[in-house]
mmCIF file of C-alpha atoms in Angstrom:
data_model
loop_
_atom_site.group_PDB
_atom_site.id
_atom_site.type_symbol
_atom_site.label_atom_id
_atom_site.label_comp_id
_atom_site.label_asym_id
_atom_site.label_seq_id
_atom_site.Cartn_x
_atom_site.Cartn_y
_atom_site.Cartn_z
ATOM 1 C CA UNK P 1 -93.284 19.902 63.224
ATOM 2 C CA UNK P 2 -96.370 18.443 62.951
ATOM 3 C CA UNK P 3 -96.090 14.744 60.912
ATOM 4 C CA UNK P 4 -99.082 15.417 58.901
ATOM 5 C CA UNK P 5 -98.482 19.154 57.563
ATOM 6 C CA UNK P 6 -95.465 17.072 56.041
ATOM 7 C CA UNK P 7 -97.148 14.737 54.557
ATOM 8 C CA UNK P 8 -99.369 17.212 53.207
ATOM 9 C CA UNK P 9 -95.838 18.333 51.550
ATOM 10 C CA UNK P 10 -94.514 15.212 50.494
ATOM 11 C CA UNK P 11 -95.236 15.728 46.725
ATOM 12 C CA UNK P 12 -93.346 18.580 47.107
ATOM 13 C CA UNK P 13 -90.363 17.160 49.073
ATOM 14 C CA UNK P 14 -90.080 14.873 46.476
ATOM 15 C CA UNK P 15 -90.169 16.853 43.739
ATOM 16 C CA UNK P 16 -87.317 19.051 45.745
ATOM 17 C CA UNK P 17 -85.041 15.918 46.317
ATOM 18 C CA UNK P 18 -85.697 14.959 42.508
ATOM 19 C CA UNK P 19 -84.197 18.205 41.656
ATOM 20 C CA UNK P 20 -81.368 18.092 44.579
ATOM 21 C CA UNK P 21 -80.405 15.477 43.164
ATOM 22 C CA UNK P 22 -79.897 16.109 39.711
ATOM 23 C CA UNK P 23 -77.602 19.174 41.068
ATOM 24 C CA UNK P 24 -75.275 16.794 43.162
ATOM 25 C CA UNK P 25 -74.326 15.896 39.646
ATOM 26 C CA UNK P 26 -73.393 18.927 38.663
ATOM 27 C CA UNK P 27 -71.384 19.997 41.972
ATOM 28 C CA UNK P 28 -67.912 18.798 41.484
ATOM 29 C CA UNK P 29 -64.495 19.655 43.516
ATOM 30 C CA UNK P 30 -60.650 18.890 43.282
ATOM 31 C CA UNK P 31 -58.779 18.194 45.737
ATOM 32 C CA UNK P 32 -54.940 17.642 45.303
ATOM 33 C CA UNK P 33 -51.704 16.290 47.205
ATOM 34 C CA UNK P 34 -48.225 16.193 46.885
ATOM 35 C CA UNK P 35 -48.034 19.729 45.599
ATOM 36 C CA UNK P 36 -50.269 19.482 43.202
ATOM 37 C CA UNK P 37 -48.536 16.081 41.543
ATOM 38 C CA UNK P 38 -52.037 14.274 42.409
ATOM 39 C CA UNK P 39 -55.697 15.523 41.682
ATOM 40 C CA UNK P 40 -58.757 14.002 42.532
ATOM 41 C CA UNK P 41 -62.131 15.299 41.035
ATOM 42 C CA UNK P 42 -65.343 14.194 42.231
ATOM 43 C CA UNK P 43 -69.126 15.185 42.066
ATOM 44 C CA UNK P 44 -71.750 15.978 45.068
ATOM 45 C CA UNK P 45 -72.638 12.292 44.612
ATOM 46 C CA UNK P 46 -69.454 11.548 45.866
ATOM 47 C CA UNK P 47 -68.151 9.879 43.205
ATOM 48 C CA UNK P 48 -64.657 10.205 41.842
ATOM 49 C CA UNK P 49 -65.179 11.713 38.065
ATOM 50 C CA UNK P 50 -61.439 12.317 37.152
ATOM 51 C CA UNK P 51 -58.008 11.875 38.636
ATOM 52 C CA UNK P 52 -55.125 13.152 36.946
ATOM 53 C CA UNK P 53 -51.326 11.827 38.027
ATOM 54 C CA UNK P 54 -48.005 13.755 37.395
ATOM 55 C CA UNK P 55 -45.563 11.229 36.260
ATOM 56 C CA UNK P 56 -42.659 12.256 38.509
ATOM 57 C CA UNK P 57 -45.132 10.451 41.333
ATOM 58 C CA UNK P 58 -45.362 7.026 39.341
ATOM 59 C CA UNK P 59 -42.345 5.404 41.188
ATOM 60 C CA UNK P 60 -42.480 1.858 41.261
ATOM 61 C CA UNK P 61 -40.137 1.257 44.293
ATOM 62 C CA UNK P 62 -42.461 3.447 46.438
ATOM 63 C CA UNK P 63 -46.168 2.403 45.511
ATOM 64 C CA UNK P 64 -47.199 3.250 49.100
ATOM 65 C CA UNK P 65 -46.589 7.065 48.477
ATOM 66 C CA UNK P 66 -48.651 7.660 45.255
ATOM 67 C CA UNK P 67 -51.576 5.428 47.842
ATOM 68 C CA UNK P 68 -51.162 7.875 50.430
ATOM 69 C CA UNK P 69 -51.097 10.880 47.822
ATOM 70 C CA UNK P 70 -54.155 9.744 46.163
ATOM 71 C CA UNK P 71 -56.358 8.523 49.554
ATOM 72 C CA UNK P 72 -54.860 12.846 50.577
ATOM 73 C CA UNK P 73 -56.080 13.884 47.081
ATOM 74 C CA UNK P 74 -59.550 12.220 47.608
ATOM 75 C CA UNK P 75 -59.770 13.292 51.071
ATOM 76 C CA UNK P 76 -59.157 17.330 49.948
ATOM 77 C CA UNK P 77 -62.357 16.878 47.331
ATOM 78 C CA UNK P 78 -64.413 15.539 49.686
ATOM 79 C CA UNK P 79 -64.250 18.443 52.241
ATOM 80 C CA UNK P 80 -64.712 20.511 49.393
ATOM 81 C CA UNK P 81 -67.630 19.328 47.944
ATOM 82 C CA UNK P 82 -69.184 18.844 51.148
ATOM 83 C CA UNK P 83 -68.919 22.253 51.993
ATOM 84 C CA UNK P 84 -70.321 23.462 48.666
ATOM 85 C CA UNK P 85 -73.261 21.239 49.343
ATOM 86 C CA UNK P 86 -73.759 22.767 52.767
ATOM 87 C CA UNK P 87 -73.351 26.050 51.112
ATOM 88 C CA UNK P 88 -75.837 25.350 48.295
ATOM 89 C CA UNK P 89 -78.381 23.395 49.733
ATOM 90 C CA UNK P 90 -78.338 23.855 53.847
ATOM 91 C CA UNK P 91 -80.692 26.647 53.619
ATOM 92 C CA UNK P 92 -83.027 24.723 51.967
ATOM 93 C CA UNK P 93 -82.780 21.661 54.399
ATOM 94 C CA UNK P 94 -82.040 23.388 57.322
ATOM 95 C CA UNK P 95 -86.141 22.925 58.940
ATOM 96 C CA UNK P 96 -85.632 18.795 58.066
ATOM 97 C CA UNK P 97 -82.256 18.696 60.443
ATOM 98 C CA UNK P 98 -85.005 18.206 63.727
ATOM 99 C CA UNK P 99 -86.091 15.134 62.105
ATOM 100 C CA UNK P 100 -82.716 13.085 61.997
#
């Protein structure tokens, strides 16, 4: 790609990653653990917008299980969301992946 037909299209890329990223706020995913007893919601920004505990996994003699069931929780959203951003936007960036 030739470095000056893209900066010929910068206004443009910006106006694209304006919008791109106004829509990572919209993408959001659960992930859950533990059979369901933890949830984890977060958005394409990758940041965690809800998490919801059942109260049969609040034991206080075994802290290190609810840590283990939220970090599990957290991890299932984030593969999720990830993929729906490769699925909603990876056409669109697919010609910028030479540049990294």
């Amino acid at each position: 790609m030739n470095p000056f037909d893209l900066l010929k299209d910068f206004d443009s890329i910006k106006k694209n990653l304006g919008n791109v990223q106004n829509e990572l706020g919209q993408i959001t995913a659960t992930g859950s653990s533990g059979g369901n007893i933890v949830n984890v919601t977060i958005n394409g920004k990758f940041e965690i917008t809800n998490l919801r505990l059942d109260p049969i996994c609040v034991d206080p003699r075994d802290v290190k299980m609810l840590e283990d069931l939220i970090v599990a929780a957290h991890h299932d959203a984030l593969t999720k969301v990830q993929e729906e951003i490769k699925n909603k936007f990876g056409p669109m960036l697919g010609g910028l992946q030479g540049l990294a």
